[in-house]
Amino acid sequence: MASKEMYALGSQASVIRDLFAYGQEQAKIVGSEHVFDFSIGNPTVPAPACVKEAMEDMLDTRESVAIHGYTAAAGDAVVRQGLADYMNQTYDAGVKANNFYMTCGAAASLTITLKALVETPQDEVLLVAPFFPEYTVFIHNAGAHEVILPPDTKNFQISMEAMEQAITPHTRAVIINSPNNPAGTVYSADTYTKLAAVLNRKSKEIGHPIYLISDEPYREIIYDGLPILYVPKFYPNTVICYSYSKSLSLPGERIGYILVPDCAADAHHVYTAVCGAGRAMGFVCAPHIFQDVVLKCLGQFSDVKLYDDNRKLLYNGLKDMGYECVYPSGAFYLFVKSPEPDACAFSEKAKKLNLLIVPADSFGCPGYVRISYCVDPDMIRRSFAAFQTLIDQYK
Amino acid sequence: MASKEMYALGSQASVIRDLFAYGQEQAKIVGSEHVFDFSIGNPTVPAPACVKEAMEDMLDTRESVAIHGYTAAAGDAVVRQGLADYMNQTYDAGVKANNFYMTCGAAASLTITLKALVETPQDEVLLVAPFFPEYTVFIHNAGAHEVILPPDTKNFQISMEAMEQAITPHTRAVIINSPNNPAGTVYSADTYTKLAAVLNRKSKEIGHPIYLISDEPYREIIYDGLPILYVPKFYPNTVICYSYSKSLSLPGERIGYILVPDCAADAHHVYTAVCGAGRAMGFVCAPHIFQDVVLKCLGQFSDVKLYDDNRKLLYNGLKDMGYECVYPSGAFYLFVKSPEPDACAFSEKAKKLNLLIVPADSFGCPGYVRISYCVDPDMIRRSFAAFQTLIDQYK
């Protein structure tokens, strides 16, 4: 007596959540110091001080109804102007307050954007493997279906041949995610340039624009001084989905935005449909106090150096043991090739050593595992003996 | 190049928002003291002190990652246990933590519940006029369509004959809302008893359970010492949609819950589908800090006495002038019969006097207007001259 589809979604076990739950149980048996949980991507670096200061300041100086009242559905106008100013100063983006629609985080940004863009059940949305598994759920919710591009396991960029072949007259949008969860890689300017060329050519060929949905929750978590690229500069027909979950360590508070720049095709039309989709799904407005928090914290971020230290520690440690690791340039995931073809079997062997690492099959990339390093560095150090024991089994 | 349906929803003018925007503009011309805006239902009574205290306490005593991290998708287990304890102590509800799914407010509670319950495009969801207009948007989002019961303009309860006639084999659910927006009325125990009898009989007749979705954002905003009734006691097959927007004056923060009690048909199945629907639409979890705020504020509410004072002032004032008013027992709306059949024309005449009142056509109840009294009492007093001028036009 309920939707079969929703029941299936609600009862579906997530590999990540299962591993995490297993770790919690094991910790009770063997002690938490003997469980090495690299399963989930919950930020461990605290929010920058400005978050607490902003909240305290508001509680001290503003009336309750001003702090907690409804905002406009798209978000407070002053906050959106602040976002526009910041994007213009930082990326020369040329955007206005009215290009922003504030959301309850990255997942909401994506479900709303997809629902706004999808027109018919024949619509196809392209995913570039490896990709965040919930993308397929969100695409189905919008009434479309996914077409998956196989991973470029050489460089973890995008295979333009595969992209070219995958596009059909039904292609509505392409979702990309850089820095990438799970691969920890970052798309280069060259990749964006080539991608834009393919999408422009193909858009012309199929007779309608292909939207690029750039999912950027890890935008500022980037290493080695790599530049942050503003995607619409390469391909104007881009909608940016952003979240402060990682950049301000606020994952539980659900705050982010959709940016539909004027350079996107039918920008005003798409933006209006975004407003409609948010309304249809009952989002009403993004949490008010966190709208103001992000305004007061513009340009400030959680301390990425702590993730960077973990990154170096883990990457160098595992490489020295003989693991084949994808060089991590962003986000907080290390992507490691399974020493046997079946990454699930590998993950199971790791689990026996209380080492919880996620097989990447559900990310569209079999044969790899994802290791989240948003963890205590001490746990990384303590885990090395187990990682050594694990790889020794393959020697 | 976007969903036509979402574009239409995004561009659709809302009567309420239009009036509100008009009022803001008029205030610049004639001065805000000469504009009497009774259009929107934004709480004006501050949140109780416990809200600020709870937030300050958390900011002072907890680590950032503990305050702002992800919770389980259904909400923090300790918070949900607190909700269960409160409901059991207050209403002898017999519920457990796992009956609660925390949401981003009432709209999310409804969109998730509807998406969880609707099985086929033939499914019908019954609405009892007058009703909150967004219900139809939420029903369409779930893929079903609405069947509207005409208003019982005598008592503003439910016409059981109309209910009986409206139910078909496709009826999946009935949405009720008491205290009612826009009528300001409260369903009696007698109404619930009769409704349960009809729904039980009809469920048997059509061969499957009819779910009662009880939308209760105004639950505690109730006057004259009327009892708050726990709906599943009358009709077990009930799903409660709740929000703290009004009861704690937190409308912008998006916090509420869905309660699927074990007594509901296939309760576990429905609850699981609720989890799936929340996931599909990208809700992830309800804002974390406000989950903890509601836990720390259990049993505390915004000061209803202030609304009660407004209620008496407005009701008595308008009645004395000769307006035909529905006696308000709950929420913060006064429902007034238009002195001419066309409530839109009446509202337009009011607008010329800078009196902003909402024609109830979009609420499924033509011939009436909704007057929100969650306003400054001084504005009510200052508005009386205009209300007098308005009704004099009909004498």
PDB file of C-alpha atoms in Angstrom, chain A residues 16-206:
ATOM      1  CA  ILE A  16      28.632   2.908   2.213  1.00  0.00           C
ATOM      2  CA  ARG A  17      26.044   3.031   4.982  1.00  0.00           C
ATOM      3  CA  ASP A  18      26.348  -0.726   5.516  1.00  0.00           C
ATOM      4  CA  LEU A  19      30.098  -0.505   5.935  1.00  0.00           C
ATOM      5  CA  PHE A  20      29.717   2.442   8.272  1.00  0.00           C
ATOM      6  CA  ALA A  21      27.148   0.566  10.385  1.00  0.00           C
ATOM      7  CA  TYR A  22      29.389  -2.512  10.431  1.00  0.00           C
ATOM      8  CA  GLY A  23      32.233  -0.326  11.686  1.00  0.00           C
ATOM      9  CA  GLN A  24      30.117   1.042  14.521  1.00  0.00           C
ATOM     10  CA  GLU A  25      29.249  -2.519  15.589  1.00  0.00           C
ATOM     11  CA  GLN A  26      32.814  -3.782  15.287  1.00  0.00           C
ATOM     12  CA  ALA A  27      34.050  -0.865  17.387  1.00  0.00           C
ATOM     13  CA  LYS A  28      31.945  -2.180  20.268  1.00  0.00           C
ATOM     14  CA  ILE A  29      33.594  -5.594  19.963  1.00  0.00           C
ATOM     15  CA  VAL A  30      37.239  -4.845  19.187  1.00  0.00           C
ATOM     16  CA  GLY A  31      37.443  -1.224  20.375  1.00  0.00           C
ATOM     17  CA  SER A  32      37.121   1.840  18.195  1.00  0.00           C
ATOM     18  CA  GLU A  33      40.912   2.222  18.010  1.00  0.00           C
ATOM     19  CA  HIS A  34      41.086  -1.047  16.069  1.00  0.00           C
ATOM     20  CA  VAL A  35      38.474  -0.112  13.447  1.00  0.00           C
ATOM     21  CA  PHE A  36      39.690   1.906  10.468  1.00  0.00           C
ATOM     22  CA  ASP A  37      36.612   3.459   8.943  1.00  0.00           C
ATOM     23  CA  PHE A  38      37.311   5.085   5.599  1.00  0.00           C
ATOM     24  CA  SER A  39      33.758   4.615   4.370  1.00  0.00           C
ATOM     25  CA  ILE A  40      31.921   7.920   4.579  1.00  0.00           C
ATOM     26  CA  GLY A  41      32.523  11.471   3.410  1.00  0.00           C
ATOM     27  CA  ASN A  42      31.418  13.351   6.512  1.00  0.00           C
ATOM     28  CA  PRO A  43      33.709  16.386   6.924  1.00  0.00           C
ATOM     29  CA  THR A  44      35.955  16.103   9.981  1.00  0.00           C
ATOM     30  CA  VAL A  45      37.497  19.544   9.710  1.00  0.00           C
ATOM     31  CA  PRO A  46      35.466  22.002  11.794  1.00  0.00           C
ATOM     32  CA  ALA A  47      33.560  24.884  10.224  1.00  0.00           C
ATOM     33  CA  PRO A  48      35.641  28.066  10.113  1.00  0.00           C
ATOM     34  CA  ALA A  49      35.219  30.386  13.112  1.00  0.00           C
ATOM     35  CA  CYS A  50      33.076  32.773  11.054  1.00  0.00           C
ATOM     36  CA  VAL A  51      30.187  30.276  11.159  1.00  0.00           C
ATOM     37  CA  LYS A  52      29.886  30.354  14.945  1.00  0.00           C
ATOM     38  CA  GLU A  53      30.542  34.099  15.025  1.00  0.00           C
ATOM     39  CA  ALA A  54      27.863  34.754  12.414  1.00  0.00           C
ATOM     40  CA  MET A  55      25.291  32.728  14.317  1.00  0.00           C
ATOM     41  CA  GLU A  56      26.139  34.311  17.665  1.00  0.00           C
ATOM     42  CA  ASP A  57      26.056  37.755  16.133  1.00  0.00           C
ATOM     43  CA  MET A  58      22.626  37.182  14.634  1.00  0.00           C
ATOM     44  CA  LEU A  59      21.234  35.714  17.853  1.00  0.00           C
ATOM     45  CA  ASP A  60      22.582  38.723  19.761  1.00  0.00           C
ATOM     46  CA  THR A  61      21.544  41.515  17.442  1.00  0.00           C
ATOM     47  CA  ARG A  62      18.479  40.474  15.456  1.00  0.00           C
ATOM     48  CA  GLU A  63      14.884  39.870  16.353  1.00  0.00           C
ATOM     49  CA  SER A  64      13.742  36.262  16.283  1.00  0.00           C
ATOM     50  CA  VAL A  65      11.274  36.838  13.440  1.00  0.00           C
ATOM     51  CA  ALA A  66      13.995  38.494  11.360  1.00  0.00           C
ATOM     52  CA  ILE A  67      16.379  35.586  11.922  1.00  0.00           C
ATOM     53  CA  HIS A  68      13.930  32.728  11.446  1.00  0.00           C
ATOM     54  CA  GLY A  69      11.164  34.105   9.175  1.00  0.00           C
ATOM     55  CA  TYR A  70      10.485  32.934   5.639  1.00  0.00           C
ATOM     56  CA  THR A  71      12.718  34.319   2.930  1.00  0.00           C
ATOM     57  CA  ALA A  72      11.723  34.582  -0.715  1.00  0.00           C
ATOM     58  CA  ALA A  73      11.564  31.105  -2.249  1.00  0.00           C
ATOM     59  CA  ALA A  74      14.755  31.751  -4.230  1.00  0.00           C
ATOM     60  CA  GLY A  75      16.528  32.991  -1.116  1.00  0.00           C
ATOM     61  CA  ASP A  76      17.057  36.333   0.582  1.00  0.00           C
ATOM     62  CA  ALA A  77      17.808  39.073  -1.975  1.00  0.00           C
ATOM     63  CA  VAL A  78      20.697  40.528   0.048  1.00  0.00           C
ATOM     64  CA  VAL A  79      22.295  37.112   0.420  1.00  0.00           C
ATOM     65  CA  ARG A  80      21.988  36.392  -3.296  1.00  0.00           C
ATOM     66  CA  GLN A  81      23.515  39.773  -4.113  1.00  0.00           C
ATOM     67  CA  GLY A  82      26.409  38.821  -1.841  1.00  0.00           C
ATOM     68  CA  LEU A  83      26.844  35.533  -3.678  1.00  0.00           C
ATOM     69  CA  ALA A  84      26.820  37.343  -7.017  1.00  0.00           C
ATOM     70  CA  ASP A  85      29.402  39.894  -5.840  1.00  0.00           C
ATOM     71  CA  TYR A  86      31.643  37.128  -4.558  1.00  0.00           C
ATOM     72  CA  MET A  87      31.430  35.129  -7.798  1.00  0.00           C
ATOM     73  CA  ASN A  88      32.085  38.258  -9.837  1.00  0.00           C
ATOM     74  CA  GLN A  89      35.107  39.271  -7.765  1.00  0.00           C
ATOM     75  CA  THR A  90      36.535  35.763  -7.648  1.00  0.00           C
ATOM     76  CA  TYR A  91      35.767  34.395 -11.099  1.00  0.00           C
ATOM     77  CA  ASP A  92      34.730  37.455 -13.101  1.00  0.00           C
ATOM     78  CA  ALA A  93      31.474  35.571 -13.493  1.00  0.00           C
ATOM     79  CA  GLY A  94      29.249  38.484 -14.532  1.00  0.00           C
ATOM     80  CA  VAL A  95      26.252  37.173 -12.577  1.00  0.00           C
ATOM     81  CA  LYS A  96      23.431  38.908 -10.703  1.00  0.00           C
ATOM     82  CA  ALA A  97      21.426  38.092  -7.591  1.00  0.00           C
ATOM     83  CA  ASN A  98      18.610  36.826  -9.772  1.00  0.00           C
ATOM     84  CA  ASN A  99      20.793  34.105 -11.267  1.00  0.00           C
ATOM     85  CA  PHE A 100      20.925  32.361  -7.882  1.00  0.00           C
ATOM     86  CA  TYR A 101      18.346  30.042  -6.361  1.00  0.00           C
ATOM     87  CA  MET A 102      19.297  29.000  -2.833  1.00  0.00           C
ATOM     88  CA  THR A 103      18.726  25.366  -1.912  1.00  0.00           C
ATOM     89  CA  CYS A 104      18.799  22.822   0.885  1.00  0.00           C
ATOM     90  CA  GLY A 105      22.246  21.570  -0.211  1.00  0.00           C
ATOM     91  CA  ALA A 106      23.787  19.770  -3.173  1.00  0.00           C
ATOM     92  CA  ALA A 107      21.238  16.972  -3.438  1.00  0.00           C
ATOM     93  CA  ALA A 108      18.400  19.514  -3.603  1.00  0.00           C
ATOM     94  CA  SER A 109      20.360  21.585  -6.119  1.00  0.00           C
ATOM     95  CA  LEU A 110      20.548  18.531  -8.363  1.00  0.00           C
ATOM     96  CA  THR A 111      16.979  17.246  -7.948  1.00  0.00           C
ATOM     97  CA  ILE A 112      15.604  20.735  -8.623  1.00  0.00           C
ATOM     98  CA  THR A 113      17.855  21.383 -11.634  1.00  0.00           C
ATOM     99  CA  LEU A 114      17.060  18.004 -13.175  1.00  0.00           C
ATOM    100  CA  LYS A 115      13.325  18.397 -12.638  1.00  0.00           C
ATOM    101  CA  ALA A 116      13.535  21.857 -14.206  1.00  0.00           C
ATOM    102  CA  LEU A 117      15.422  20.640 -17.281  1.00  0.00           C
ATOM    103  CA  VAL A 118      13.802  17.295 -18.066  1.00  0.00           C
ATOM    104  CA  GLU A 119      10.973  17.606 -20.572  1.00  0.00           C
ATOM    105  CA  THR A 120       9.999  14.074 -21.600  1.00  0.00           C
ATOM    106  CA  PRO A 121      10.449  10.509 -20.323  1.00  0.00           C
ATOM    107  CA  GLN A 122      12.729   9.921 -23.318  1.00  0.00           C
ATOM    108  CA  ASP A 123      15.195  12.489 -22.032  1.00  0.00           C
ATOM    109  CA  GLU A 124      18.671  11.200 -21.307  1.00  0.00           C
ATOM    110  CA  VAL A 125      21.130  12.579 -18.799  1.00  0.00           C
ATOM    111  CA  LEU A 126      24.762  11.619 -19.284  1.00  0.00           C
ATOM    112  CA  LEU A 127      26.932  10.600 -16.360  1.00  0.00           C
ATOM    113  CA  VAL A 128      30.690  10.305 -16.541  1.00  0.00           C
ATOM    114  CA  ALA A 129      31.943   7.334 -14.527  1.00  0.00           C
ATOM    115  CA  PRO A 130      33.015   7.285 -11.795  1.00  0.00           C
ATOM    116  CA  PHE A 131      30.054   9.266 -10.429  1.00  0.00           C
ATOM    117  CA  PHE A 132      28.162   9.781  -7.176  1.00  0.00           C
ATOM    118  CA  PRO A 133      25.563   6.943  -7.136  1.00  0.00           C
ATOM    119  CA  GLU A 134      22.637   9.148  -6.050  1.00  0.00           C
ATOM    120  CA  TYR A 135      22.756  10.876  -9.449  1.00  0.00           C
ATOM    121  CA  THR A 136      20.768   8.000 -10.937  1.00  0.00           C
ATOM    122  CA  VAL A 137      18.137   8.315  -8.195  1.00  0.00           C
ATOM    123  CA  PHE A 138      17.799  12.042  -8.879  1.00  0.00           C
ATOM    124  CA  ILE A 139      17.581  11.514 -12.653  1.00  0.00           C
ATOM    125  CA  HIS A 140      14.789   8.964 -12.174  1.00  0.00           C
ATOM    126  CA  ASN A 141      12.967  11.363  -9.865  1.00  0.00           C
ATOM    127  CA  ALA A 142      12.992  13.922 -12.669  1.00  0.00           C
ATOM    128  CA  GLY A 143      11.440  11.354 -14.976  1.00  0.00           C
ATOM    129  CA  ALA A 144      14.463  10.815 -17.230  1.00  0.00           C
ATOM    130  CA  HIS A 145      17.040   8.055 -17.449  1.00  0.00           C
ATOM    131  CA  GLU A 146      20.814   7.978 -17.272  1.00  0.00           C
ATOM    132  CA  VAL A 147      23.347   7.092 -19.922  1.00  0.00           C
ATOM    133  CA  ILE A 148      26.687   6.189 -18.406  1.00  0.00           C
ATOM    134  CA  LEU A 149      30.031   6.973 -19.987  1.00  0.00           C
ATOM    135  CA  PRO A 150      32.683   4.406 -19.060  1.00  0.00           C
ATOM    136  CA  PRO A 151      35.522   5.730 -16.904  1.00  0.00           C
ATOM    137  CA  ASP A 152      38.729   7.025 -18.410  1.00  0.00           C
ATOM    138  CA  THR A 153      40.881   4.955 -16.071  1.00  0.00           C
ATOM    139  CA  LYS A 154      44.052   6.324 -17.605  1.00  0.00           C
ATOM    140  CA  ASN A 155      43.629   9.977 -16.567  1.00  0.00           C
ATOM    141  CA  PHE A 156      40.199  10.129 -14.904  1.00  0.00           C
ATOM    142  CA  GLN A 157      39.296  13.019 -17.189  1.00  0.00           C
ATOM    143  CA  ILE A 158      36.542  12.565 -19.813  1.00  0.00           C
ATOM    144  CA  SER A 159      36.824  10.394 -22.891  1.00  0.00           C
ATOM    145  CA  MET A 160      35.616  12.737 -25.612  1.00  0.00           C
ATOM    146  CA  GLU A 161      35.090   9.836 -28.009  1.00  0.00           C
ATOM    147  CA  ALA A 162      32.785   8.176 -25.494  1.00  0.00           C
ATOM    148  CA  MET A 163      30.980  11.477 -24.919  1.00  0.00           C
ATOM    149  CA  GLU A 164      30.539  12.025 -28.644  1.00  0.00           C
ATOM    150  CA  GLN A 165      29.120   8.547 -29.122  1.00  0.00           C
ATOM    151  CA  ALA A 166      26.809   8.708 -26.127  1.00  0.00           C
ATOM    152  CA  ILE A 167      24.987  11.876 -27.179  1.00  0.00           C
ATOM    153  CA  THR A 168      21.682  11.287 -28.960  1.00  0.00           C
ATOM    154  CA  PRO A 169      18.793  13.578 -29.930  1.00  0.00           C
ATOM    155  CA  HIS A 170      17.367  12.719 -26.488  1.00  0.00           C
ATOM    156  CA  THR A 171      20.361  14.052 -24.573  1.00  0.00           C
ATOM    157  CA  ARG A 172      19.128  16.803 -22.308  1.00  0.00           C
ATOM    158  CA  ALA A 173      22.054  17.294 -19.935  1.00  0.00           C
ATOM    159  CA  VAL A 174      25.440  16.037 -18.794  1.00  0.00           C
ATOM    160  CA  ILE A 175      26.351  15.932 -15.106  1.00  0.00           C
ATOM    161  CA  ILE A 176      29.992  16.421 -14.192  1.00  0.00           C
ATOM    162  CA  ASN A 177      31.594  16.565 -10.771  1.00  0.00           C
ATOM    163  CA  SER A 178      35.034  18.054 -10.343  1.00  0.00           C
ATOM    164  CA  PRO A 179      36.791  17.723  -7.901  1.00  0.00           C
ATOM    165  CA  ASN A 180      35.407  14.242  -8.218  1.00  0.00           C
ATOM    166  CA  ASN A 181      33.739  11.979  -5.716  1.00  0.00           C
ATOM    167  CA  PRO A 182      34.973   9.177  -5.728  1.00  0.00           C
ATOM    168  CA  ALA A 183      38.119   9.567  -7.842  1.00  0.00           C
ATOM    169  CA  GLY A 184      39.612  12.629  -6.125  1.00  0.00           C
ATOM    170  CA  THR A 185      40.582  13.996  -9.523  1.00  0.00           C
ATOM    171  CA  VAL A 186      40.099  17.483 -10.980  1.00  0.00           C
ATOM    172  CA  TYR A 187      39.204  18.316 -14.563  1.00  0.00           C
ATOM    173  CA  SER A 188      41.804  20.379 -16.412  1.00  0.00           C
ATOM    174  CA  ALA A 189      41.168  23.474 -18.529  1.00  0.00           C
ATOM    175  CA  ASP A 190      42.015  21.281 -21.505  1.00  0.00           C
ATOM    176  CA  THR A 191      39.249  18.853 -20.559  1.00  0.00           C
ATOM    177  CA  TYR A 192      36.692  21.664 -20.268  1.00  0.00           C
ATOM    178  CA  THR A 193      37.806  23.139 -23.590  1.00  0.00           C
ATOM    179  CA  LYS A 194      37.431  19.809 -25.368  1.00  0.00           C
ATOM    180  CA  LEU A 195      34.165  19.048 -23.612  1.00  0.00           C
ATOM    181  CA  ALA A 196      32.763  22.423 -24.689  1.00  0.00           C
ATOM    182  CA  ALA A 197      33.777  21.720 -28.282  1.00  0.00           C
ATOM    183  CA  VAL A 198      31.984  18.363 -28.269  1.00  0.00           C
ATOM    184  CA  LEU A 199      28.864  19.723 -26.568  1.00  0.00           C
ATOM    185  CA  ASN A 200      28.678  22.743 -28.884  1.00  0.00           C
ATOM    186  CA  ARG A 201      29.053  20.618 -31.979  1.00  0.00           C
ATOM    187  CA  LYS A 202      26.584  18.019 -30.772  1.00  0.00           C
ATOM    188  CA  SER A 203      24.045  20.610 -29.612  1.00  0.00           C
ATOM    189  CA  LYS A 204      24.010  21.997 -33.122  1.00  0.00           C
ATOM    190  CA  GLU A 205      23.758  18.536 -34.590  1.00  0.00           C
ATOM    191  CA  ILE A 206      20.789  17.441 -32.467  1.00  0.00           C
TER     192      ILE A 206
END
